[in-house]
Short mmCIF file of C-alpha atoms in Angstrom, two decimals:
data_model
loop_
_atom_site.label_atom_id
_atom_site.label_comp_id
_atom_site.label_asym_id
_atom_site.label_seq_id
_atom_site.Cartn_x
_atom_site.Cartn_y
_atom_site.Cartn_z
CA MET A 17 71.66 -24.32 70.27
CA SER A 18 72.28 -25.94 73.57
CA VAL A 19 71.97 -24.23 76.94
CA TYR A 20 76.11 -24.85 77.39
CA ARG A 21 78.55 -22.54 76.50
CA ARG A 22 82.53 -23.02 76.07
CA GLY A 23 83.98 -23.30 79.29
CA THR A 24 80.25 -23.38 81.46
CA ILE A 25 77.43 -25.22 82.22
CA ALA A 26 74.22 -24.10 82.95
CA GLY A 27 72.62 -26.31 85.61
CA ASN A 28 70.03 -24.84 86.81
CA GLY A 29 66.26 -25.69 86.42
CA TRP A 30 67.39 -28.52 83.92
CA ALA A 31 64.12 -30.75 84.80
CA ALA A 32 62.23 -27.91 83.47
CA ARG A 33 64.08 -28.03 80.36
CA TRP A 34 63.95 -31.57 80.40
CA LEU A 35 60.37 -32.20 80.64
CA GLY A 36 59.75 -28.71 78.44
CA PHE A 37 60.48 -30.79 75.01
CA VAL A 38 57.58 -31.79 73.31
CA PHE A 39 58.01 -34.91 71.88
CA CYS A 40 57.46 -35.36 68.14
CA LEU A 41 55.47 -38.41 66.68
CA ILE A 42 57.44 -41.36 68.15
CA GLY A 43 59.30 -43.73 65.16
CA LEU A 44 61.45 -46.06 64.98
CA ALA A 45 63.63 -44.62 62.45
CA GLY A 46 67.40 -44.73 63.10
CA SER A 47 67.96 -45.31 66.72
CA ALA A 48 66.31 -42.47 67.75
CA ARG A 49 64.34 -43.66 71.07
CA ALA A 50 61.85 -41.21 73.83
CA GLN A 51 63.01 -39.75 77.00
CA TYR A 52 59.89 -40.55 79.06
CA ALA A 53 58.21 -38.19 81.77
CA GLN A 54 58.18 -40.41 84.37
CA TYR A 55 61.55 -41.55 84.36
CA ALA A 56 63.04 -37.66 84.87
CA PRO A 57 65.27 -37.00 87.54
CA PRO A 58 63.94 -34.46 90.16
CA GLU A 59 64.49 -30.84 89.10
CA ASP A 60 67.16 -30.21 91.35
CA TYR A 61 68.87 -33.13 91.30
CA TYR A 62 71.74 -31.86 88.53
CA GLY A 63 71.46 -28.62 90.32
CA THR A 64 74.83 -28.39 90.86
CA VAL A 65 76.22 -28.97 87.88
CA THR A 66 77.10 -25.38 87.17
CA GLY A 67 80.82 -25.27 86.96
CA SER A 68 83.25 -25.64 83.91
CA VAL A 69 83.54 -28.64 81.82
CA ALA A 70 86.87 -29.54 83.10
CA THR A 71 85.36 -29.85 86.59
CA LEU A 72 82.22 -31.91 85.26
CA LYS A 73 83.51 -35.34 86.19
CA SER A 74 84.12 -34.44 89.59
CA GLU A 75 80.53 -32.68 90.05
CA LEU A 76 78.75 -35.61 88.87
CA HIS A 77 81.22 -37.94 91.30
CA LEU A 78 79.79 -35.92 94.02
CA ILE A 79 76.33 -36.14 93.23
CA ILE A 80 76.20 -39.59 92.59
CA SER A 81 78.59 -40.67 95.92
CA SER A 82 77.27 -42.08 99.15
CA ASP A 83 78.34 -39.16 101.07
CA TYR A 84 76.04 -36.85 98.99
CA TRP A 85 73.04 -34.83 99.85
CA ASN A 86 72.65 -32.65 97.02
CA SER A 87 71.73 -29.83 99.73
CA ARG A 88 70.17 -26.61 98.31
CA THR A 89 69.99 -23.01 100.02
CA GLY A 90 66.80 -22.23 101.83
CA PRO A 91 65.18 -19.96 103.89
CA GLY A 92 67.46 -17.44 105.85
CA GLY A 93 70.65 -19.03 103.77
CA THR A 94 70.14 -22.41 105.23
CA PHE A 95 71.08 -25.81 103.50
CA VAL A 96 68.35 -28.21 103.18
CA PRO A 97 69.38 -31.93 102.57
CA ASN A 98 67.32 -33.44 100.02
CA GLY A 99 68.37 -36.78 100.59
CA TYR A 100 70.19 -38.21 97.76
CA GLY A 101 72.99 -40.15 97.40
CA HIS A 102 74.06 -43.64 97.14
CA ARG A 103 72.56 -46.12 99.33
CA VAL A 104 74.85 -48.98 99.42
CA ARG A 105 73.18 -52.53 98.99
CA THR A 106 74.59 -55.92 99.59
CA TYR A 107 75.40 -58.26 97.00
CA ASP A 108 72.82 -60.19 98.32
CA GLN A 109 70.39 -58.09 97.97
CA ALA A 110 71.06 -58.09 93.90
CA ARG A 111 69.23 -61.39 94.22
CA GLN A 112 65.86 -59.51 95.10
CA ALA A 113 66.45 -56.46 93.69
CA LEU A 114 67.67 -57.19 89.84
CA PRO A 115 64.12 -59.50 89.21
CA ILE A 116 62.56 -55.75 89.69
CA VAL A 117 64.84 -53.45 87.88
CA ASP A 118 65.29 -55.68 85.27
CA GLY A 119 61.58 -57.18 85.05
CA ASP A 120 60.63 -58.16 81.64
CA PRO A 121 57.85 -55.20 80.87
CA ASP A 122 56.17 -57.90 78.64
CA GLN A 123 55.75 -61.09 81.34
CA PRO A 124 55.50 -59.83 84.66
CA GLY A 125 57.54 -62.27 87.63
CA ASN A 126 60.40 -62.72 84.52
CA ILE A 127 63.93 -60.89 84.44
CA ILE A 128 65.87 -59.87 81.37
CA LEU A 129 69.11 -61.73 81.48
CA ALA A 130 71.91 -59.68 79.77
CA TYR A 131 73.55 -60.57 76.82
CA ASN A 132 70.82 -63.24 75.25
CA GLY A 133 68.50 -61.02 76.34
CA ALA A 134 66.56 -64.36 77.45
CA SER A 135 63.90 -63.78 79.70
CA VAL A 136 63.36 -66.05 82.36
CA PRO A 137 61.33 -66.17 85.94
CA GLY A 138 62.88 -63.83 88.48
CA ALA A 139 62.82 -66.20 91.42
CA TRP A 140 66.31 -66.64 92.96
CA ASP A 141 66.76 -70.50 92.76
CA SER A 142 70.83 -70.14 93.83
CA GLY A 143 71.89 -69.53 90.44
CA ALA A 144 71.02 -72.09 88.79
CA THR A 145 68.59 -70.12 86.46
CA TRP A 146 70.56 -66.85 86.73
CA ASN A 147 73.40 -65.52 88.37
CA ARG A 148 74.63 -61.47 88.89
CA GLU A 149 77.20 -60.67 86.17
CA HIS A 150 79.39 -57.68 87.20
CA ARG A 151 79.62 -55.72 84.27
CA TRP A 152 82.66 -54.17 85.31
CA PRO A 153 84.64 -57.40 86.07
CA ASP A 154 85.61 -57.64 90.20
CA SER A 155 88.84 -58.89 88.94
CA ILE A 156 89.63 -55.31 87.31
CA GLY A 157 90.08 -53.15 90.65
CA LEU A 158 86.81 -54.19 92.58
CA GLY A 159 87.86 -56.77 95.07
CA SER A 160 84.83 -57.96 97.33
CA SER A 161 84.18 -55.58 99.74
CA GLY A 162 83.73 -52.10 98.86
CA PRO A 163 80.18 -50.23 97.50
CA ASP A 164 81.28 -51.11 93.79
CA TYR A 165 80.99 -54.72 94.17
CA SER A 166 77.58 -54.65 94.63
CA ASP A 167 76.49 -51.14 92.79
CA MET A 168 73.17 -52.12 91.60
CA PHE A 169 73.90 -50.21 88.17
CA GLN A 170 76.85 -52.48 87.32
CA LEU A 171 75.22 -55.92 88.52
CA THR A 172 72.60 -57.39 86.35
CA GLY A 173 71.44 -61.17 85.44
CA CYS A 174 72.98 -63.33 83.40
CA ASN A 175 72.65 -67.21 82.17
CA PRO A 176 75.53 -68.90 84.02
CA SER A 177 77.43 -70.33 81.34
CA ILE A 178 77.34 -66.58 79.43
CA ASN A 179 78.70 -65.09 82.62
CA SER A 180 81.37 -67.63 83.01
CA SER A 181 82.37 -67.55 79.31
CA ARG A 182 82.38 -63.77 79.65
CA GLY A 183 84.81 -64.02 82.61
CA ASN A 184 86.70 -60.83 82.55
CA ASN A 185 86.82 -59.84 79.18
CA PRO A 186 86.95 -56.43 78.14
CA PHE A 187 84.11 -54.51 75.83
CA GLY A 188 84.91 -54.30 71.73
CA THR A 189 85.17 -55.45 68.53
CA PRO A 190 81.33 -56.23 67.18
CA SER A 191 80.83 -59.86 65.87
CA SER A 192 79.98 -60.20 62.00
CA SER A 193 76.44 -62.11 63.40
CA GLY A 194 75.57 -58.98 65.55
CA THR A 195 75.26 -61.65 68.68
CA TYR A 196 77.01 -61.72 72.22
CA GLY A 197 80.27 -63.76 72.63
CA HIS A 198 84.07 -63.34 72.25
CA VAL A 199 85.89 -61.18 69.21
CA GLY A 200 89.30 -61.98 69.83
CA SER A 201 90.42 -61.25 73.02
CA TYR A 202 87.22 -59.07 73.58
CA TRP A 203 83.87 -59.54 74.33
CA TYR A 204 80.68 -58.27 72.61
CA PRO A 205 77.34 -57.70 74.49
CA GLY A 206 75.21 -57.85 71.34
CA ASP A 207 72.72 -55.92 69.90
CA ALA A 208 69.84 -57.76 68.98
CA ASP A 209 66.97 -56.29 69.87
CA ARG A 210 63.79 -58.28 70.86
CA PRO A 211 61.39 -58.55 67.94
CA GLY A 212 58.07 -56.38 68.55
CA ASN A 213 59.75 -54.78 71.03
CA PRO A 214 62.80 -52.53 70.31
CA ASP A 215 63.29 -51.29 73.80
CA VAL A 216 64.31 -54.36 75.53
CA GLY A 217 67.87 -55.91 73.98
CA ASN A 218 70.82 -54.44 72.26
CA ASP A 219 73.33 -54.34 75.41
CA THR A 220 75.66 -52.15 73.42
CA GLY A 221 74.72 -48.66 74.35
CA ASP A 222 73.55 -50.06 78.16
CA VAL A 223 77.12 -51.31 78.73
CA ALA A 224 78.68 -48.45 77.44
CA ARG A 225 77.23 -46.38 80.10
CA VAL A 226 77.90 -48.48 83.10
CA GLY A 227 81.06 -48.60 81.96
CA PHE A 228 81.17 -44.46 82.08
CA TYR A 229 78.95 -44.57 85.36
CA MET A 230 81.61 -46.68 87.02
CA ALA A 231 84.55 -44.39 86.12
CA VAL A 232 82.84 -41.10 87.44
CA ARG A 233 81.17 -42.89 90.58
CA TYR A 234 84.44 -44.56 91.85
CA ASP A 235 87.68 -42.46 92.48
CA GLY A 236 89.41 -44.54 95.29
CA GLY A 237 88.40 -41.51 97.61
CA GLU A 238 86.15 -44.75 99.78
CA PRO A 239 87.33 -47.46 101.79
CA ASN A 240 87.53 -50.61 100.05
CA THR A 241 87.39 -49.00 96.67
CA PHE A 242 90.04 -47.64 93.88
CA ASP A 243 90.38 -45.05 91.14
CA LEU A 244 88.72 -46.86 88.24
CA GLU A 245 89.32 -45.72 84.81
CA LEU A 246 88.31 -46.51 81.10
CA THR A 247 90.88 -47.16 78.88
CA ASN A 248 91.66 -48.17 75.11
CA GLY A 249 92.72 -51.62 74.20
CA LEU A 250 92.83 -54.18 76.60
CA ASN A 251 92.05 -54.19 80.12
CA GLY A 252 94.60 -52.61 82.57
CA THR A 253 95.56 -51.90 86.36
CA ASN A 254 91.89 -50.97 87.72
CA GLN A 255 90.84 -50.10 83.76
CA LEU A 256 88.24 -51.55 81.52
CA GLY A 257 88.85 -51.52 78.00
CA ASP A 258 87.84 -50.52 75.45
CA LYS A 259 86.94 -47.14 75.69
CA ALA A 260 87.24 -46.28 71.99
CA ALA A 261 84.36 -49.12 71.54
CA LEU A 262 82.25 -48.14 74.40
CA LEU A 263 82.02 -44.34 72.76
CA VAL A 264 80.87 -45.84 69.51
CA TRP A 265 78.37 -47.67 71.31
CA HIS A 266 77.01 -44.78 73.28
CA TYR A 267 75.89 -43.04 70.41
CA GLN A 268 75.04 -45.80 68.07
CA ASP A 269 72.64 -47.44 70.77
CA VAL A 270 70.94 -44.63 72.60
CA PRO A 271 69.35 -44.93 75.98
CA SER A 272 66.10 -47.20 75.49
CA ALA A 273 62.88 -46.96 77.39
CA PHE A 274 63.72 -49.93 79.56
CA GLU A 275 67.44 -48.48 80.85
CA GLN A 276 65.87 -45.32 81.48
CA ARG A 277 63.41 -47.17 83.35
CA ARG A 278 65.94 -49.26 85.30
CA ASN A 279 67.88 -46.26 86.12
CA HIS A 280 64.42 -44.64 87.67
CA LEU A 281 63.92 -47.85 89.86
CA LEU A 282 66.95 -48.00 91.40
CA PHE A 283 67.35 -44.01 92.62
CA SER A 284 63.31 -44.06 93.70
CA SER A 285 62.29 -44.77 97.32
CA VAL A 286 58.54 -44.70 96.14
CA ASP A 287 58.91 -46.74 93.31
CA ASN A 288 61.21 -49.46 94.58
CA PRO A 289 61.19 -48.95 98.54
CA ALA A 290 63.13 -52.36 99.55
CA TYR A 291 65.85 -51.94 97.03
CA TYR A 292 66.33 -48.59 95.74
CA GLN A 293 69.67 -47.07 95.22
CA GLY A 294 69.10 -43.71 96.00
CA ASN A 295 71.06 -42.59 92.96
CA ARG A 296 71.07 -42.27 89.33
CA ASN A 297 73.24 -42.83 86.19
CA PRO A 298 74.19 -39.22 84.62
CA PHE A 299 74.87 -40.67 81.23
CA ILE A 300 71.44 -42.16 80.80
CA ASP A 301 69.86 -38.66 82.15
CA HIS A 302 72.34 -36.56 79.99
CA PRO A 303 73.59 -38.44 77.28
CA GLU A 304 75.38 -35.30 75.94
CA TYR A 305 77.56 -35.16 79.59
CA VAL A 306 79.84 -38.10 77.96
CA TRP A 307 81.75 -36.43 75.04
CA ALA A 308 82.61 -33.70 77.75
CA ILE A 309 84.56 -36.32 79.76
CA PHE A 310 85.24 -39.28 78.07
CA GLY A 311 85.84 -37.43 74.03
CA GLU A 312 88.84 -37.59 71.93
CA ALA A 313 88.70 -34.16 71.59
CA PRO A 314 86.58 -30.66 71.91
CA ASN A 315 83.47 -31.58 69.55
CA ASP A 316 83.47 -30.33 65.81
CA SER A 317 79.89 -31.41 64.86
CA THR A 318 77.52 -28.90 63.24
CA LEU A 319 74.08 -30.19 62.50
CA TYR A 320 72.16 -28.19 59.44
CA VAL A 321 69.27 -28.68 56.96
CA GLY A 322 69.35 -27.50 53.59
CA ALA A 323 72.36 -27.41 50.85
CA SER A 324 74.58 -25.36 52.52
CA LEU A 325 76.49 -25.78 55.82
CA PRO A 326 76.73 -22.36 57.86
CA ALA A 327 78.99 -20.64 59.52
CA ASP A 328 77.33 -20.56 63.04
CA GLY A 329 75.54 -23.95 62.32
CA ALA A 330 72.06 -22.17 62.63
CA SER A 331 70.23 -23.21 59.53
CA SER A 332 66.22 -22.82 58.65
CA LEU A 333 63.83 -24.47 55.91
CA LEU A 334 60.18 -24.06 55.04
CA ILE A 335 57.70 -26.54 54.17
CA ASP A 336 55.02 -25.61 52.53
CA PHE A 337 51.69 -27.94 53.00
CA GLY A 338 49.79 -25.47 50.20
CA THR A 339 46.23 -25.14 50.36
CA LEU A 340 43.63 -27.56 52.23
CA ALA A 341 39.58 -27.86 52.51
CA VAL A 342 38.16 -28.04 55.86
CA GLY A 343 37.80 -31.64 56.28
CA ALA A 344 40.19 -32.72 53.54
CA ALA A 345 42.40 -35.90 54.11
CA LEU A 346 46.17 -34.80 54.81
CA PRO A 347 49.29 -34.89 52.60
CA ALA A 348 51.62 -37.20 53.10
CA PRO A 349 54.78 -36.01 55.39
CA GLN A 350 57.77 -34.93 53.59
CA GLY A 351 61.14 -36.09 53.96
CA VAL A 352 63.65 -33.55 54.88
CA THR A 353 67.29 -34.26 55.30
CA LEU A 354 69.16 -33.46 58.50
CA ASN A 355 73.01 -32.94 58.08
CA LYS A 356 75.86 -33.78 60.01
CA ALA A 357 79.43 -32.41 59.81
CA GLY A 358 82.59 -32.66 61.63
CA THR A 359 84.34 -35.58 62.95
CA ALA A 360 82.91 -35.77 66.63
CA PRO A 361 79.82 -37.35 67.55
CA THR A 362 77.03 -36.12 68.92
CA TYR A 363 73.15 -35.87 70.74
CA TYR A 364 70.53 -33.50 69.85
CA ALA A 365 67.10 -32.82 70.58
CA ALA A 366 64.23 -32.17 68.58
CA THR A 367 61.35 -29.68 69.58
CA VAL A 368 57.95 -29.12 67.99
CA SER A 369 55.87 -26.33 68.84
CA GLY A 370 52.45 -25.35 66.55
CA ILE A 371 51.07 -27.33 63.92
CA ALA A 372 53.73 -30.01 63.25
CA THR A 373 54.63 -33.26 63.77
CA CYS A 374 58.25 -35.26 62.98
CA ASP A 375 59.39 -39.17 63.80
CA VAL A 376 62.08 -37.89 65.78
CA ALA A 377 61.18 -37.65 69.72
CA GLY A 378 62.73 -35.12 72.61
CA ARG A 379 66.69 -35.47 73.52
CA ASN A 380 67.65 -39.18 72.99
CA ASN A 381 68.97 -38.94 69.50
CA ALA A 382 72.59 -39.27 68.01
CA PHE A 383 74.45 -39.29 65.55
CA GLY A 384 78.04 -41.06 65.46
CA HIS A 385 81.70 -40.44 64.56
CA ASN A 386 82.16 -38.74 60.80
CA ALA A 387 79.66 -36.87 58.59
CA GLY A 388 76.49 -38.17 58.46
CA SER A 389 72.32 -37.28 57.81
CA ARG A 390 69.25 -38.93 58.36
CA VAL A 391 65.63 -37.96 56.91
CA LEU A 392 63.23 -36.60 59.41
CA ALA A 393 59.89 -37.08 58.39
CA VAL A 394 57.86 -33.94 58.77
CA GLY A 395 54.32 -33.73 58.57
CA LEU A 396 50.77 -32.14 60.05
CA PRO A 397 48.87 -33.60 62.88
CA ALA A 398 45.63 -35.70 62.58
CA ASP A 399 43.02 -32.40 63.28
CA THR A 400 44.72 -30.06 61.06
CA THR A 401 42.30 -29.79 58.42
CA ALA A 402 39.38 -29.52 61.35
CA THR A 403 39.08 -26.08 61.66
CA ALA A 404 39.66 -23.40 58.68
CA GLY A 405 43.05 -20.63 59.07
CA VAL A 406 47.03 -20.59 58.06
CA LYS A 407 48.48 -22.50 60.91
CA THR A 408 52.01 -22.73 61.10
CA GLY A 409 54.54 -25.06 63.30
CA THR A 410 58.23 -25.16 63.79
CA ILE A 411 60.70 -28.05 64.67
CA THR A 412 63.86 -26.76 66.48
CA ILE A 413 66.89 -29.02 66.62
CA ASP A 414 69.43 -28.45 69.03
CA ASN A 415 72.82 -29.89 69.58
CA LEU A 416 73.52 -30.43 72.86
CA ASP A 417 77.07 -31.39 73.02
CA LEU A 418 79.13 -29.22 75.85
CA THR A 419 82.24 -28.93 73.96
CA ASN A 420 83.27 -27.13 70.88
CA GLN A 421 85.99 -26.30 68.36
CA GLY A 422 84.96 -22.62 67.79
CA ALA A 423 81.79 -20.85 65.93
CA GLY A 424 79.08 -23.29 64.79
CA THR A 425 80.34 -26.24 66.12
CA GLY A 426 79.15 -28.25 69.48
CA SER A 427 78.01 -26.08 71.99
CA LEU A 428 78.12 -22.98 69.62
CA ASP A 429 76.26 -24.73 66.98
CA GLY A 430 73.33 -22.74 66.30
CA ASP A 431 69.61 -24.48 66.44
CA ASP A 432 67.60 -25.64 62.99
CA THR A 433 64.31 -24.73 62.53
CA ILE A 434 62.01 -26.32 60.22
CA GLN A 435 59.08 -24.35 59.52
CA VAL A 436 55.82 -25.78 58.77
CA THR A 437 52.84 -24.01 57.03
CA VAL A 438 49.49 -25.12 55.59
CA ASN A 439 46.30 -22.92 54.75
CA VAL A 440 43.17 -24.52 55.85
CA ILE A 441 40.23 -22.50 53.58
CA GLY A 442 36.52 -23.17 54.80
CA VAL A 443 35.03 -25.07 52.13
CA ASN A 444 32.02 -26.99 52.82
CA CYS A 445 32.37 -29.93 50.38
CA PRO A 446 29.71 -31.95 49.11
CA VAL A 447 29.69 -35.60 49.35
CA PRO A 448 30.86 -37.09 47.63
CA PHE A 449 33.55 -34.65 46.90
CA ALA A 450 33.47 -34.50 42.79
CA ASP A 451 29.42 -33.40 43.01
CA SER A 452 30.29 -30.05 42.30
CA ASP A 453 26.66 -29.05 41.50
CA ARG A 454 25.07 -31.05 44.42
CA ASP A 455 22.63 -32.77 42.37
CA GLY A 456 23.06 -36.14 43.81
CA ASP A 457 25.47 -36.92 40.37
CA VAL A 458 28.79 -37.08 39.51
CA ASP A 459 28.39 -36.15 35.96
CA GLN A 460 30.01 -33.68 32.80
CA THR A 461 28.39 -30.91 34.56
CA ASP A 462 31.07 -31.72 37.43
CA PHE A 463 33.72 -32.87 34.64
CA ALA A 464 33.62 -29.05 33.29
CA ASP A 465 33.71 -27.48 36.92
CA LEU A 466 36.90 -29.97 37.78
CA GLN A 467 38.26 -28.51 34.39
CA LEU A 468 37.65 -25.15 35.16
CA CYS A 469 39.82 -25.34 38.13
CA TYR A 470 42.42 -27.25 36.34
CA SER A 471 42.67 -24.41 33.75
CA GLY A 472 43.07 -21.49 36.55
CA GLU A 473 39.87 -20.01 35.36
CA GLU A 474 37.97 -20.86 38.60
CA PRO A 475 39.58 -19.11 41.75
CA TYR A 476 40.96 -21.97 43.71
CA THR A 477 39.81 -20.79 46.77
CA ALA A 478 35.93 -21.58 46.13
CA GLY A 479 35.22 -25.10 45.19
CA CYS A 480 38.41 -26.23 43.68
CA ALA A 481 39.57 -27.04 47.37
CA CYS A 482 37.23 -29.80 47.16
CA PHE A 483 38.47 -31.00 44.20
CA ASP A 484 42.31 -31.13 45.51
CA ARG A 485 42.13 -34.76 46.79
CA ASP A 486 46.31 -34.84 47.43
CA GLY A 487 46.36 -31.64 49.17
CA SER A 488 49.03 -30.10 47.04
CA GLY A 489 47.38 -26.85 46.72
CA THR A 490 46.89 -27.40 42.50
CA ILE A 491 44.79 -29.50 40.73
CA ASP A 492 46.60 -32.14 38.85
CA SER A 493 46.59 -35.52 37.29
CA ALA A 494 46.31 -37.08 40.92
CA ASP A 495 42.97 -34.95 41.49
CA PHE A 496 41.74 -36.17 37.96
CA ASP A 497 42.25 -40.02 38.90
CA ALA A 498 40.18 -39.52 41.97
CA PHE A 499 37.41 -37.50 39.98
CA HIS A 500 37.31 -40.59 37.49
CA ALA A 501 36.64 -42.76 40.28
CA CYS A 502 33.46 -41.00 41.32
CA TYR A 503 32.02 -40.28 37.58
CA GLY A 504 28.85 -42.54 36.50
CA GLY A 505 27.01 -40.04 34.82
CA PRO A 506 23.88 -38.36 35.05
CA GLY A 507 21.40 -39.72 37.17
CA LEU A 508 23.61 -42.89 37.48
CA ALA A 509 24.67 -43.95 41.05
CA VAL A 510 28.02 -42.72 42.55
CA PRO A 511 30.31 -46.09 42.10
CA PRO A 512 31.67 -47.63 45.18
CA THR A 513 35.41 -46.44 44.24
CA CYS A 514 34.74 -43.06 44.78
CA GLY A 515 36.43 -41.41 47.76
CA GLN A 516 34.03 -39.78 50.06
#
């Protein structure tokens, strides 16, 4: 269950909790991506997010605004400014800043462009190769003199003809091909990942989180700005559409390493001293904040493992990998179905402790609208059989949403746990494993020992574990097949097909 409860937000020590998640082995299943510790916000950056869900938007607005210094109480009750806040850059400075924050990780010196994902030389050539695209069009409430016009979070490099083609169209309506372009009255940003690097490309989630940022950052309270809002459907006065599409994309395309790095470089005066902006996009750092501000209703999602939906949302499952000998090969990971009930989307965290692995990492995991499921690959670390003993681990799934529709949903959805256990016994197996009498060959005597293990007459915790090549905890047909590959006969060499 999230640290959030109905009506309040616990904001202290966020970075400690953020960094405290132990990553599972990172896979590419679904749209899950890791959160990277080097791009994490400072521990106190969201320290004032302690109010109710109803005030979350205003609290975030203050944190990311230009007049904010994130003061904290110091010794003797004094206020200590930490120096965070929006340092307004000029539109001209974007020519030098964008090649830094949108730099191609695979080709230094190049910039990744919006929508088509092209990698082109980053050096400014008066807009011939790339120019500056406003994700939030300047004709939809920006003008040309306020901090919103030059906000680097919504500016990005773009092919000039593509920039012109997009114009001020609202975002929405996926194209059938997945490529960028016009779909009716809407502009689809494209969802194609770069081959070989899924962290580059797919602009849908990035565009969504820019929209959420702009609608929170700008409320019309600063000179030359208006109150920017998202709207369903087409654009309105100071309103960008389509909010419903942006919500879908936010959960379909979770923050990538490229997007997290961009967020960090815009914030960091250390890693981007010449062009840092000094604030962050909260919806990249904490994508679970989105539904509390822009969602359609309190969150009704429930995550669970197992066959039945628990009333409080908390579920558990045991994965027993049986008995393995020291040095034995690991069994294949097992698939565990994580279910999601309810119509609202949600982000969730996966935490691993002890002896266990899974292919879901950290906090950047999401389910979209409506009920769904995904299969987690749950396994054992590579060094599990290095030493003997009973070994256990736990994978904990935490629904991160801030709102709820009652017990067992959203912020009140109990944690789900997958317990992993394995017994590693200290048997010194011969080489090859099938030579149970250790006479240098694999023959009828060794086969007789295998049969005793198969019948159960020989205790499994003795030499039988050496025959259990698939780690199933029993001697079965697969183990007979492995033995057969080693069988040569008295005085004959062990066949090369034998697994040592």
